[in-house]
mmCIF file of C-alpha atoms and ligand atoms in Angstrom:
data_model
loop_
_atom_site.group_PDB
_atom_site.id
_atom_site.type_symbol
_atom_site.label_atom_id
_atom_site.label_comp_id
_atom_site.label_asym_id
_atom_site.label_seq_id
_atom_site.Cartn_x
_atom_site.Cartn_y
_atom_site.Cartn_z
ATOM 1 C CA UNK A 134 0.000 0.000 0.000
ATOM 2 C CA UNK A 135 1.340 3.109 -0.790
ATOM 3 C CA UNK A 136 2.207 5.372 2.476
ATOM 4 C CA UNK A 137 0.591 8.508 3.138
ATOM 5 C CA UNK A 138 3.753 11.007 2.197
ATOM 6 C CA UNK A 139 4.061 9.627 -0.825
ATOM 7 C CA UNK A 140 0.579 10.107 -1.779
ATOM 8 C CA UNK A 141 1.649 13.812 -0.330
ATOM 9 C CA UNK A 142 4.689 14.288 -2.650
ATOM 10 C CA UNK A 143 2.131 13.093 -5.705
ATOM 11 C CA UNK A 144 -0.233 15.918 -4.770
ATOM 12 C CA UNK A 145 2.848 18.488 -4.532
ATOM 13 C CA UNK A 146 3.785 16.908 -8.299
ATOM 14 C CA UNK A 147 3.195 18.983 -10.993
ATOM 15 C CA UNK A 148 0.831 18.426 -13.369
ATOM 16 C CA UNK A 149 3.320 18.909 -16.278
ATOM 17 C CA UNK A 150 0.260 19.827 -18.787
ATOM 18 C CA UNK A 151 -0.169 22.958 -20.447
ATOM 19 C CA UNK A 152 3.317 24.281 -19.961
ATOM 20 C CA UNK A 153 3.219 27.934 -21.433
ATOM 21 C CA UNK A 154 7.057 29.820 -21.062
ATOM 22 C CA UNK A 155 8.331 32.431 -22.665
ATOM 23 C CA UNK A 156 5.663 34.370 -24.650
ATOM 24 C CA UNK A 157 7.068 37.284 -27.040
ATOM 25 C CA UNK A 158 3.539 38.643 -27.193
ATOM 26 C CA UNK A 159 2.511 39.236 -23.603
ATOM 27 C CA UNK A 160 6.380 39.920 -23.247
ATOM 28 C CA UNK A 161 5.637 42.870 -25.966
ATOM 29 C CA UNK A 162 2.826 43.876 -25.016
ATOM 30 C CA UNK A 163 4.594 44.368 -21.484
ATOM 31 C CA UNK A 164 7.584 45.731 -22.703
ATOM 32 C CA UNK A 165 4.416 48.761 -24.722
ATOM 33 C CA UNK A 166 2.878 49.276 -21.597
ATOM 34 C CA UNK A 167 6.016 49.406 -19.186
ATOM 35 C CA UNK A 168 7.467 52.266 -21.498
ATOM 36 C CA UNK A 169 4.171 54.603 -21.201
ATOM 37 C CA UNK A 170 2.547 53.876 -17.583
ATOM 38 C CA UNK A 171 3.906 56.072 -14.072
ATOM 39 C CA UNK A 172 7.142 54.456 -12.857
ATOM 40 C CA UNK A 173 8.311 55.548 -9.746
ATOM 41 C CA UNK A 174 11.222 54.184 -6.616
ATOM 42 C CA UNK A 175 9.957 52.991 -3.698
ATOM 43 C CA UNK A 176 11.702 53.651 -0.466
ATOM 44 C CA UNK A 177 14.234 50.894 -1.063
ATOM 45 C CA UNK A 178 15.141 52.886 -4.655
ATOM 46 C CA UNK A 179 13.036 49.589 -5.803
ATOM 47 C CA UNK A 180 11.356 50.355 -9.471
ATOM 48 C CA UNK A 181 7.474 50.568 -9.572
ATOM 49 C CA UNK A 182 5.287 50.544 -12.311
ATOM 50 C CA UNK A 183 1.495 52.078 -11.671
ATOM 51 C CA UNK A 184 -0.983 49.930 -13.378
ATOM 52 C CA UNK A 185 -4.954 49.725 -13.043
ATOM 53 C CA UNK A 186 -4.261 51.658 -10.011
ATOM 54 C CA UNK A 187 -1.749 50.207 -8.304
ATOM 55 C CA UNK A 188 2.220 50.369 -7.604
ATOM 56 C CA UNK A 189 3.907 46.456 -8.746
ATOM 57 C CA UNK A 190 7.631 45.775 -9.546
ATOM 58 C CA UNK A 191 8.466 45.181 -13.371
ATOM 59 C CA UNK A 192 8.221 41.586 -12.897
ATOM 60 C CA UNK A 193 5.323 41.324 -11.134
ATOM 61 C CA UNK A 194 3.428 43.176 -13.645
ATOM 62 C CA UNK A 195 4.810 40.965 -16.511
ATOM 63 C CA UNK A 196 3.648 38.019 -13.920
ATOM 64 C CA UNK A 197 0.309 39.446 -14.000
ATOM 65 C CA UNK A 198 -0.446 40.499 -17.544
ATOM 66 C CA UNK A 199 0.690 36.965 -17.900
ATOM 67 C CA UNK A 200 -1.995 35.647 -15.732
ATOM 68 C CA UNK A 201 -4.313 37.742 -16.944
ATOM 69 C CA UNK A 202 -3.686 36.044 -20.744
ATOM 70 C CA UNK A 203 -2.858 32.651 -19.111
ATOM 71 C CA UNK A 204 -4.286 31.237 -15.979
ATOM 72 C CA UNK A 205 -6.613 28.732 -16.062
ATOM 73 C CA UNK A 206 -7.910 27.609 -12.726
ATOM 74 C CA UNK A 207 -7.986 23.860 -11.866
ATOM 75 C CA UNK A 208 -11.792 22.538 -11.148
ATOM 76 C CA UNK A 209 -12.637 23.364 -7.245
ATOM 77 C CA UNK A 210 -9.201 25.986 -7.386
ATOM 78 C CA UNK A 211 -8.840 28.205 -4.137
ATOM 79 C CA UNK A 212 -7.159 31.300 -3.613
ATOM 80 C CA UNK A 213 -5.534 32.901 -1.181
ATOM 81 C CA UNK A 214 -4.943 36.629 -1.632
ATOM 82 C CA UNK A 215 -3.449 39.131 0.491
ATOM 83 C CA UNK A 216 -0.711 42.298 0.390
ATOM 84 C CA UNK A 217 2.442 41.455 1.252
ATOM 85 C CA UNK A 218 3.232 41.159 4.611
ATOM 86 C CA UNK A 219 -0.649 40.514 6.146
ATOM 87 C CA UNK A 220 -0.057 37.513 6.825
ATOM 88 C CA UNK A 221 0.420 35.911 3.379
ATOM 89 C CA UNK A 222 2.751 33.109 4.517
ATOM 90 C CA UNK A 223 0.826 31.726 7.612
ATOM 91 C CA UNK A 224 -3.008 32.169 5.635
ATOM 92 C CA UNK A 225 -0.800 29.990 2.933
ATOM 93 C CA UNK A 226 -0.159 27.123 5.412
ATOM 94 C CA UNK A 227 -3.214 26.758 7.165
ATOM 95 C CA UNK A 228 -5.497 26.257 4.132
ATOM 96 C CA UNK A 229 -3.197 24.163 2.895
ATOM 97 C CA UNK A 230 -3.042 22.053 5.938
ATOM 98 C CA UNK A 231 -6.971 22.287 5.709
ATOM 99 C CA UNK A 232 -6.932 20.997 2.410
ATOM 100 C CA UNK A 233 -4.427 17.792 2.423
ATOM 101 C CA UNK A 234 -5.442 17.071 5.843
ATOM 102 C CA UNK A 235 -7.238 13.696 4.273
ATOM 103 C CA UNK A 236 -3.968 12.794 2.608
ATOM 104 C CA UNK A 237 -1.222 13.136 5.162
ATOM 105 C CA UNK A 238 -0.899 13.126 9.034
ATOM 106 C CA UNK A 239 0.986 15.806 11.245
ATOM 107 C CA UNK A 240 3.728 14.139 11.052
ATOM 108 C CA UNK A 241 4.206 13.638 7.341
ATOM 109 C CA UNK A 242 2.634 17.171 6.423
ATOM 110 C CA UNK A 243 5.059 18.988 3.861
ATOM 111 C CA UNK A 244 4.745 21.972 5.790
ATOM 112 C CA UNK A 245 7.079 20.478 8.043
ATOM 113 C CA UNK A 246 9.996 20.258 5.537
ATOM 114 C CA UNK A 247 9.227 23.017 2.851
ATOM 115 C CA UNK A 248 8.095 26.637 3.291
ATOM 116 C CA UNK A 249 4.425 27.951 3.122
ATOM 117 C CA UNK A 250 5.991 29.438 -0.467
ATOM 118 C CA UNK A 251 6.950 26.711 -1.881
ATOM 119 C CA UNK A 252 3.891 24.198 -1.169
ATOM 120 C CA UNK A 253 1.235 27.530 -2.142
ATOM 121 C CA UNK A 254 3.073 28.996 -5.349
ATOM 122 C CA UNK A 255 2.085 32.190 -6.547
ATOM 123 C CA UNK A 256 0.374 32.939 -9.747
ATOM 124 C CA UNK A 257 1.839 36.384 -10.696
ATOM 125 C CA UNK A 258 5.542 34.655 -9.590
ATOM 126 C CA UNK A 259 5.539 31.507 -11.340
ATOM 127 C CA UNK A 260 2.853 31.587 -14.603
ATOM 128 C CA UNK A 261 5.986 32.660 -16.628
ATOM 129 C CA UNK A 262 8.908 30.752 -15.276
ATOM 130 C CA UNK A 263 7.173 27.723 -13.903
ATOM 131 C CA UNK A 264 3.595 27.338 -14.984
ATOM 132 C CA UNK A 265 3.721 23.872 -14.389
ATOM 133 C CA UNK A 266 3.831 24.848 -10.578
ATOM 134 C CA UNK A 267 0.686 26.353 -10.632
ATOM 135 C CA UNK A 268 -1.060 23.246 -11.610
ATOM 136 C CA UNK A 269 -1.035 21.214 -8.818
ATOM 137 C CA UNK A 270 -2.956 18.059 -7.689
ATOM 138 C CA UNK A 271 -3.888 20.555 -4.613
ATOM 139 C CA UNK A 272 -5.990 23.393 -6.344
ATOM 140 C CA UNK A 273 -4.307 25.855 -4.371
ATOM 141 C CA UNK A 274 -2.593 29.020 -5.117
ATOM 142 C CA UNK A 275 -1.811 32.596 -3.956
ATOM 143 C CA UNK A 276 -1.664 36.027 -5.156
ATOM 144 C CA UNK A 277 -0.967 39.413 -4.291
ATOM 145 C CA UNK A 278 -2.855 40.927 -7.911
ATOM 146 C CA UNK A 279 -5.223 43.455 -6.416
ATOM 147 C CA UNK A 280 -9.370 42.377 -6.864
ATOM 148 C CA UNK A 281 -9.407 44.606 -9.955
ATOM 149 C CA UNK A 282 -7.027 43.577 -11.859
ATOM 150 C CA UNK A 283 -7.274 39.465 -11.023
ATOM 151 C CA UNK A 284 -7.567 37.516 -14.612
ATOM 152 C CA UNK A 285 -11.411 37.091 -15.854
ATOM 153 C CA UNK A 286 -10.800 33.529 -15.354
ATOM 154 C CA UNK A 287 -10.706 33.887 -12.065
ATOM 155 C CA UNK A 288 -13.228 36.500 -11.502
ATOM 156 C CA UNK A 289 -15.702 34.766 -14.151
ATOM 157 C CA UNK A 290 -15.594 31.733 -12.537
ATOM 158 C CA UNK A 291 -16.408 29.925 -9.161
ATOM 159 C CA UNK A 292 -12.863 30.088 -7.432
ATOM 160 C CA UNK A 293 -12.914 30.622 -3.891
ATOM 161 C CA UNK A 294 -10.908 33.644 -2.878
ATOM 162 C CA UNK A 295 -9.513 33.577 0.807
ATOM 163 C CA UNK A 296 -8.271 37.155 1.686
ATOM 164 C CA UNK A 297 -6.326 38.127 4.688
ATOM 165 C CA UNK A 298 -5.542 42.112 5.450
ATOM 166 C CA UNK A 299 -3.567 43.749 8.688
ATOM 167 C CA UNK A 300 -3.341 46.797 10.660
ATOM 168 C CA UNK A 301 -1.678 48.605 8.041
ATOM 169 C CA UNK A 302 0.495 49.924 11.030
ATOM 170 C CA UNK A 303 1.665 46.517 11.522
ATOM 171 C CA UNK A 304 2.206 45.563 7.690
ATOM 172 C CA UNK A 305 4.090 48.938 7.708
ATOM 173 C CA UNK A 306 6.762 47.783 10.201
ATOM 174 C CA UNK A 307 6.257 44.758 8.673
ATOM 175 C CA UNK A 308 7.451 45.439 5.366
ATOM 176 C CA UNK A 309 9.991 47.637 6.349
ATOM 177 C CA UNK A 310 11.813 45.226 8.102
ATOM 178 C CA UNK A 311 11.504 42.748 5.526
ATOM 179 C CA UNK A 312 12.192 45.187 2.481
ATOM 180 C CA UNK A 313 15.656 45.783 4.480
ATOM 181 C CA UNK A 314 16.631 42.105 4.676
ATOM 182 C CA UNK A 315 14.985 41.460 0.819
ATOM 183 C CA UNK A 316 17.309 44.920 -0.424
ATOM 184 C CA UNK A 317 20.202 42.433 1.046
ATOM 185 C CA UNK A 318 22.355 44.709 2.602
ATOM 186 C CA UNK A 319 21.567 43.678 6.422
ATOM 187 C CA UNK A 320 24.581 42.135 6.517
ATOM 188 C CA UNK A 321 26.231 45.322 6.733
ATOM 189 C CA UNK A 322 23.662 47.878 7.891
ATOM 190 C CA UNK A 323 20.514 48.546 10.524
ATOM 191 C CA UNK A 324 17.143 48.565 8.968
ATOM 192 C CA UNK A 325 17.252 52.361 10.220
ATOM 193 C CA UNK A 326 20.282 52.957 8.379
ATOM 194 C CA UNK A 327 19.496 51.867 5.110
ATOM 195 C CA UNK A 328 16.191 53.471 5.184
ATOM 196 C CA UNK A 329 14.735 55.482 8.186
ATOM 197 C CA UNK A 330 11.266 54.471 8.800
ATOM 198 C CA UNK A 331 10.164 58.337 8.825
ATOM 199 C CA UNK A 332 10.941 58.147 4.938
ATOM 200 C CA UNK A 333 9.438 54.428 4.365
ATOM 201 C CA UNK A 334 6.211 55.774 5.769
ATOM 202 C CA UNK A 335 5.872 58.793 3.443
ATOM 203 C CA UNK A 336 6.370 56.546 1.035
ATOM 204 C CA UNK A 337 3.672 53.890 2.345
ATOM 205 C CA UNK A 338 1.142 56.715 2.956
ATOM 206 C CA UNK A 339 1.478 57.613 -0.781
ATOM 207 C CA UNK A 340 0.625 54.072 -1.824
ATOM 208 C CA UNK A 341 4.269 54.049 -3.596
ATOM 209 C CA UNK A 342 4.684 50.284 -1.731
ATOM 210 C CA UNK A 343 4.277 46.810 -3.952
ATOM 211 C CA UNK A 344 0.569 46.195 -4.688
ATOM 212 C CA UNK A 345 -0.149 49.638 -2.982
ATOM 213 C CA UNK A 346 -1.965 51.787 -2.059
ATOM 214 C CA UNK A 347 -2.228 49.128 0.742
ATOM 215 C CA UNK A 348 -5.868 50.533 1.582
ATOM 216 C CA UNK A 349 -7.471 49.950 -2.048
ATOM 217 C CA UNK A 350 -6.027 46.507 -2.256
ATOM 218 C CA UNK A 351 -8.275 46.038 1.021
ATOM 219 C CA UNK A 352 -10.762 47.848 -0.237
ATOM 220 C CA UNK A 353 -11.100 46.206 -3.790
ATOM 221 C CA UNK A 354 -11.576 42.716 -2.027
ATOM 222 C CA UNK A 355 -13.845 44.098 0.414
ATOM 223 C CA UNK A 356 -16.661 45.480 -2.052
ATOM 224 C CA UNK A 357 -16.423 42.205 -4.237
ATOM 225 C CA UNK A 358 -16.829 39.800 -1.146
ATOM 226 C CA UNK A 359 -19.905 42.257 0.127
ATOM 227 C CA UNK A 360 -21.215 40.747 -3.749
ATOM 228 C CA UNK A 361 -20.040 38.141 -3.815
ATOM 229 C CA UNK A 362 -19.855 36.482 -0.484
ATOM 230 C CA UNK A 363 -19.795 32.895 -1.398
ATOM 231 C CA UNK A 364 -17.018 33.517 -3.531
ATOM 232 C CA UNK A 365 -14.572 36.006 -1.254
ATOM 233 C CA UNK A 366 -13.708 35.223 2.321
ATOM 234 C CA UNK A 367 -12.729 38.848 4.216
ATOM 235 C CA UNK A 368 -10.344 37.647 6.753
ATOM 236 C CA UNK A 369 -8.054 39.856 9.373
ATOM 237 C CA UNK A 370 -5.010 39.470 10.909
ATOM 238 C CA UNK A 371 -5.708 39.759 13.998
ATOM 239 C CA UNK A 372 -9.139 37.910 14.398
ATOM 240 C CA UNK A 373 -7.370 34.903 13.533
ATOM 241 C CA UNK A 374 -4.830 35.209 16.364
ATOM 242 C CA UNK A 375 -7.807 36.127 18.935
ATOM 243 C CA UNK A 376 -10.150 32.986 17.617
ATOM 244 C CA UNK A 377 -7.654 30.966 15.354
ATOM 245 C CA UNK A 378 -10.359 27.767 16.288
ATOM 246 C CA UNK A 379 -13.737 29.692 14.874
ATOM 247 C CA UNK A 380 -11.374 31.031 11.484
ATOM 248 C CA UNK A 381 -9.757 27.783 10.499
ATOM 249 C CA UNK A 382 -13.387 26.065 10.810
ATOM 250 C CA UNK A 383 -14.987 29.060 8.959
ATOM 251 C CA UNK A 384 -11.919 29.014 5.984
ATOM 252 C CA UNK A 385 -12.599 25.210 5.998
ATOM 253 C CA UNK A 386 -16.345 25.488 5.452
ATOM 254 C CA UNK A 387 -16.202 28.018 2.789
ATOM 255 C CA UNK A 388 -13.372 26.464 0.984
ATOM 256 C CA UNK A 389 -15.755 23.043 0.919
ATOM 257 C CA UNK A 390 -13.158 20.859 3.129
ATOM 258 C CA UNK A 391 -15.248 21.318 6.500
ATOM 259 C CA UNK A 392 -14.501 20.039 9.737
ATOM 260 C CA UNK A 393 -16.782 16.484 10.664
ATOM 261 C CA UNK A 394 -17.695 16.192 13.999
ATOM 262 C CA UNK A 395 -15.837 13.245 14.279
ATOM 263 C CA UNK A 396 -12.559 15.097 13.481
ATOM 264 C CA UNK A 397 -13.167 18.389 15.506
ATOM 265 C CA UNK A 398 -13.826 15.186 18.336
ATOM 266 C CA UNK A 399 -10.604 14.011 17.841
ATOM 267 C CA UNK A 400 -8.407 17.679 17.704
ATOM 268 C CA UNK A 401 -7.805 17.925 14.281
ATOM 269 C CA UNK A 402 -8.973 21.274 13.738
ATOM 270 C CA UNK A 403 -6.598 22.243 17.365
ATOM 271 C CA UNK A 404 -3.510 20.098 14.899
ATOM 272 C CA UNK A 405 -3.637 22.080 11.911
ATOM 273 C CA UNK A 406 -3.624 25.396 14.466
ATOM 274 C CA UNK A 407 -0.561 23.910 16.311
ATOM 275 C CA UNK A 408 1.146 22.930 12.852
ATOM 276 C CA UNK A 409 0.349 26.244 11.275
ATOM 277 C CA UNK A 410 1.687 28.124 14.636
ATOM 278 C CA UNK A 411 4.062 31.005 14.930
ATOM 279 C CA UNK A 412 6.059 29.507 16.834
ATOM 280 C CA UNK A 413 6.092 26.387 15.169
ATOM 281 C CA UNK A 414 6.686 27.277 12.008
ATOM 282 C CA UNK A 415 9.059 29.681 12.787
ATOM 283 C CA UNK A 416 11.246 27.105 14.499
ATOM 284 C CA UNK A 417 11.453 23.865 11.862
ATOM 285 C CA UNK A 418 14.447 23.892 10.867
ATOM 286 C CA UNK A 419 13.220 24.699 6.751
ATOM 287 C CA UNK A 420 12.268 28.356 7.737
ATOM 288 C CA UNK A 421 14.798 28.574 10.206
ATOM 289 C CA UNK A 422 17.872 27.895 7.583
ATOM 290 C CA UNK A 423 16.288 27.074 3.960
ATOM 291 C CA UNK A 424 16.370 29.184 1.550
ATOM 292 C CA UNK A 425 13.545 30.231 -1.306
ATOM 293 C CA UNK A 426 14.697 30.736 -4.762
ATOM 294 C CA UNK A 427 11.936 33.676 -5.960
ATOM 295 C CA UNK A 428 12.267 33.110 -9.914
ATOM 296 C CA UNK A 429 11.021 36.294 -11.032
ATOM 297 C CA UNK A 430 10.092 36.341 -14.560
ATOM 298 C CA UNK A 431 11.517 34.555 -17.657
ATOM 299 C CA UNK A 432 13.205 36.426 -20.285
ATOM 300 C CA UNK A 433 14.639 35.487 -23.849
ATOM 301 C CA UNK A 434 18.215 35.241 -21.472
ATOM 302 C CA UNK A 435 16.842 32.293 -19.423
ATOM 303 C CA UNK A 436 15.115 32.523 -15.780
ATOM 304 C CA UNK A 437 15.449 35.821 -13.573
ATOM 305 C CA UNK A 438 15.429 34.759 -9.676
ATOM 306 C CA UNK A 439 17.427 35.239 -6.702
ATOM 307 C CA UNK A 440 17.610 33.942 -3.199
ATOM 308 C CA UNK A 441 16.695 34.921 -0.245
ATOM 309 C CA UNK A 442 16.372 33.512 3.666
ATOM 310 C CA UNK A 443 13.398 31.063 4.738
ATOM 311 C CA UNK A 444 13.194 33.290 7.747
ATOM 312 C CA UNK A 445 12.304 36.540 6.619
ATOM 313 C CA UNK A 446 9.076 35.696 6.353
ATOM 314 C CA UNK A 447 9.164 35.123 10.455
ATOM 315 C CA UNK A 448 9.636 37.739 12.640
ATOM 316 C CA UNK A 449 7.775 38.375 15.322
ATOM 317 C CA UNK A 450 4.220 36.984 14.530
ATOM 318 C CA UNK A 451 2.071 39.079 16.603
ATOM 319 C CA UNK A 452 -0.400 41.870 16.153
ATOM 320 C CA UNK A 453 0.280 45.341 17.666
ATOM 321 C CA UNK A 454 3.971 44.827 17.782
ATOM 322 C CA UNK A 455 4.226 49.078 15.646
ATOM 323 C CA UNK A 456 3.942 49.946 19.027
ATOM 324 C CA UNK A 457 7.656 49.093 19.270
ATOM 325 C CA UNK A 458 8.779 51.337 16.579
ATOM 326 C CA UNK A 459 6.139 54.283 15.220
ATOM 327 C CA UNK A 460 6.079 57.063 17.602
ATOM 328 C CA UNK A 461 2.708 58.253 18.035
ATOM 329 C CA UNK A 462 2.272 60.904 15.863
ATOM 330 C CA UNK A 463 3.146 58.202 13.201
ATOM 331 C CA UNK A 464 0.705 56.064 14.130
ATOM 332 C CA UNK A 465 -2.162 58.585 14.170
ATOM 333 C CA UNK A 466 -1.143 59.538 10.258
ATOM 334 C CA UNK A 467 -2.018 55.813 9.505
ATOM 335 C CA UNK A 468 -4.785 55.451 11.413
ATOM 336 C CA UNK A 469 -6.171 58.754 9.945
ATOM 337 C CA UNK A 470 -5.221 57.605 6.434
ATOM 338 C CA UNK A 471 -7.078 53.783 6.872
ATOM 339 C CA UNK A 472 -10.561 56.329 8.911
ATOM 340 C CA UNK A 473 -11.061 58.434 5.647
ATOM 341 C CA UNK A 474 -10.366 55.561 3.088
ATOM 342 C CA UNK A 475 -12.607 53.388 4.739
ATOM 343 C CA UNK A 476 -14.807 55.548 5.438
ATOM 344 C CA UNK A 477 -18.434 54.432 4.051
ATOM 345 C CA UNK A 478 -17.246 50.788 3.527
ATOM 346 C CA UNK A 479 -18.467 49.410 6.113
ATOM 347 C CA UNK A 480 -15.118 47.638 6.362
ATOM 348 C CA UNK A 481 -13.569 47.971 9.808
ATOM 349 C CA UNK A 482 -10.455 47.101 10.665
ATOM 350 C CA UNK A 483 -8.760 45.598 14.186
ATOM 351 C CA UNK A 484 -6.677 48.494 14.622
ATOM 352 C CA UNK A 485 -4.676 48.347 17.941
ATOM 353 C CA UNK A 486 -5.251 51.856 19.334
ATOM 354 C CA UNK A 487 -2.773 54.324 20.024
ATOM 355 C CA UNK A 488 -0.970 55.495 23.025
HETATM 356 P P1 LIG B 735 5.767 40.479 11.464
HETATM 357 O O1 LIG B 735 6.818 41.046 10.580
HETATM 358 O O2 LIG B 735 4.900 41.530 12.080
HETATM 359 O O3 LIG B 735 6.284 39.532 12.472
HETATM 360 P P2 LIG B 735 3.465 37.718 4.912
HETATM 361 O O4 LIG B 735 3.372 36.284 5.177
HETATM 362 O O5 LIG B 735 2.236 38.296 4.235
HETATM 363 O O6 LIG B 735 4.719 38.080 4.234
HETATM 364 O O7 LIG B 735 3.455 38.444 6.323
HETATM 365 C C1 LIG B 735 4.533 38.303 7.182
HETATM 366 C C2 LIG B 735 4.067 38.564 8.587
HETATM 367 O O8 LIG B 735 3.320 37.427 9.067
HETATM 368 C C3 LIG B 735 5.240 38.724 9.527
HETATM 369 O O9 LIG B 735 4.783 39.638 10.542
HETATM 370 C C4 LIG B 735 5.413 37.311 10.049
HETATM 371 O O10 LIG B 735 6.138 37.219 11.248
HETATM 372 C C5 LIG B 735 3.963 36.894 10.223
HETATM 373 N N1 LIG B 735 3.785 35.433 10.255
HETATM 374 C C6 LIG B 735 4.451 34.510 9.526
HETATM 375 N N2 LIG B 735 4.015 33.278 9.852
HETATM 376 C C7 LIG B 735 3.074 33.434 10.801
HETATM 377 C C8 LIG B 735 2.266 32.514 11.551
HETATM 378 N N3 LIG B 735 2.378 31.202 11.392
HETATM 379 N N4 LIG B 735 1.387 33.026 12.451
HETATM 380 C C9 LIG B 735 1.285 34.354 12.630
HETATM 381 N N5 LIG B 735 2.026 35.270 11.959
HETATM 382 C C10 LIG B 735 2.905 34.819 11.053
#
């Protein structure tokens, strides 16, 4: 009989069908559009490109004019959707543990020897380099393409979306740490000293941040899961650290893999939480000293990628931790910023007060 990882590492095998690579005329018509739409730097001295509205590095755009041509989702596909740094990496490993919960047991998940990344691939990240990726025997992918600009194929059809969004406060810090260790010079510098937060705020607060402004992202998801609630789940942050147990069994439901009685009996629901932890995921020893190879885009010259640590995507893990580096008067500009764009939403969000 065959064992239960090996049935795993078949449902992490690619389904090698419908490869699609390099494409000269997406790659053209991204080329045309890069050399006529807003390009700015963001704090980091990063290049942005503004398109449909929103701030995305070069490759990312060619990633998602890509999908926009190219993705087909698999039969029953899920979603998960975020901005960077809400929570992206740990929304990643819970539906996934939700999902091949039937297939492997805690101790043979592939969470416990790969990162979050590399068992949830993006869409925008791998549809030109590694397509292949994308179509796995888990329908399950990610994406950081804001509501508006997601491909027809996704919007036109009955994909469940999961979407997670933060304090922007705390994606703030968030980022800023993790744009210092992705602009790879913490080796030699402080976060501070490569770029003072003061100047990566004015920077956030103008939206000039990848997939930003960080409020319309939100707010794009937001109206299309108010019409389309079957089809978007509006998650925060911070609601699933206060009642992890009520969110997982919620995402389960809506994604169609709910909890039996006879499982939630037996603690599964409490073992995908404890799998899916901070703490332990931030201690196996794959996020604590892998490494994830981002390939970002494909090019006539071969594959562009580069490396980067497992553990920047860990830090701290918790929700309020600005506190610990935006002075006040920082703070309230954010806050202020996420009162007037929300304002008439109806979307609130967990903001940890100030002072
Ligand atoms: P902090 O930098 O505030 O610690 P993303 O996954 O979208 O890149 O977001 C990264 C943020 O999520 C980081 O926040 C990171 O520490 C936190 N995070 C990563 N894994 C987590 C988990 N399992 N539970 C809670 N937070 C997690």
């Amino acid at each position: 009989m065959e064992s239960s990882s090996s049935k795993m590492n078949q449902s992490l095998k690619c389904n090698e069908k419908e490869e699609y690579r390099f494409d000269p005329t997406t790659h053209n018509k991204f080329k045309e559009i890069m050399s006529t739409i807003p390009r700015r730097k963001d704090a980091w001295v990063f290049d942005l490109y503004q398109y449909e509205g929103f701030w995305c590095g070069s490759f990312q755009l060619e990633g998602m004019l890509s999908a926009q041509e190219h993705f087909k989702p698999q039969p029953n596909q899920v979603i998960v959707s975020s901005t960077p740094k809400s929570g992206t990496t740990w929304l990643k490993a819970l539906t996934f543990a939700i999902m091949t919960r039937f297939h492997v047991d805690e101790s043979t998940n592939p969470l416990l020897t790969r990162l979050a990344h590399d068992c949830v691939p993006f869409i925008e990240v791998n549809i030109c380099s590694s397509p292949q990726k994308l179509n796995l025997d888990v329908p399950l992918v990610a994406t950081h393409i804001p509501y508006t600009s997601l491909p027809k194929s996704i919007t036109n059809s009955s994909c469940k979306i999961v979407y997670i969004c933060r304090d922007p406060k705390d994606a703030f810090v968030s980022l800023w740490h993790f744009n210092h260790k992705m602009s790879a010079k913490d080796q030699e510098v402080s976060a501070t000293e490569d770029v003072p937060l003061e100047d990566a705020l004015e920077f956030f607060c103008q939206g000039l941040t990848t997939c930003g402004p960080y409020w319309d992202h939100l707010l794009g998801y937001w109206r299309a899961s108010l019409e389309s609630p079957e089809m978007i789940l509006f998650l925060k942050y911070e609601d699933l650290k206060n009642d992890t147990l009520f969110w997982v069994k919620k995402m389960a439901q809506f994604i169609g893999c709910s909890f039996s009685l006879e499982e939630e009996n037996k603690g599964a629901v409490q073992k995908i939480i404890d799998l899916c932890s901070f703490e332990n995921m931030s201690s196996l020893e794959v996020n604590k000293s892998g490494m994830v190879r981002l390939e970002l885009g494909i090019t006539q010259d071969g594959v562009n990628a580069y490396e980067f640590k497992n553990n920047s995507f860990f830090r701290k893990g918790k929700a309020g931790d600005w506190k610990n580096h935006l002075t006040p008067e920082m703070a309230r500009r954010l806050d202020q910023i996420t009162e007037q764009k929300l304002a008439g939403s109806g979307l609130t969000l967990n903001v940890t007060p100030n002072g």
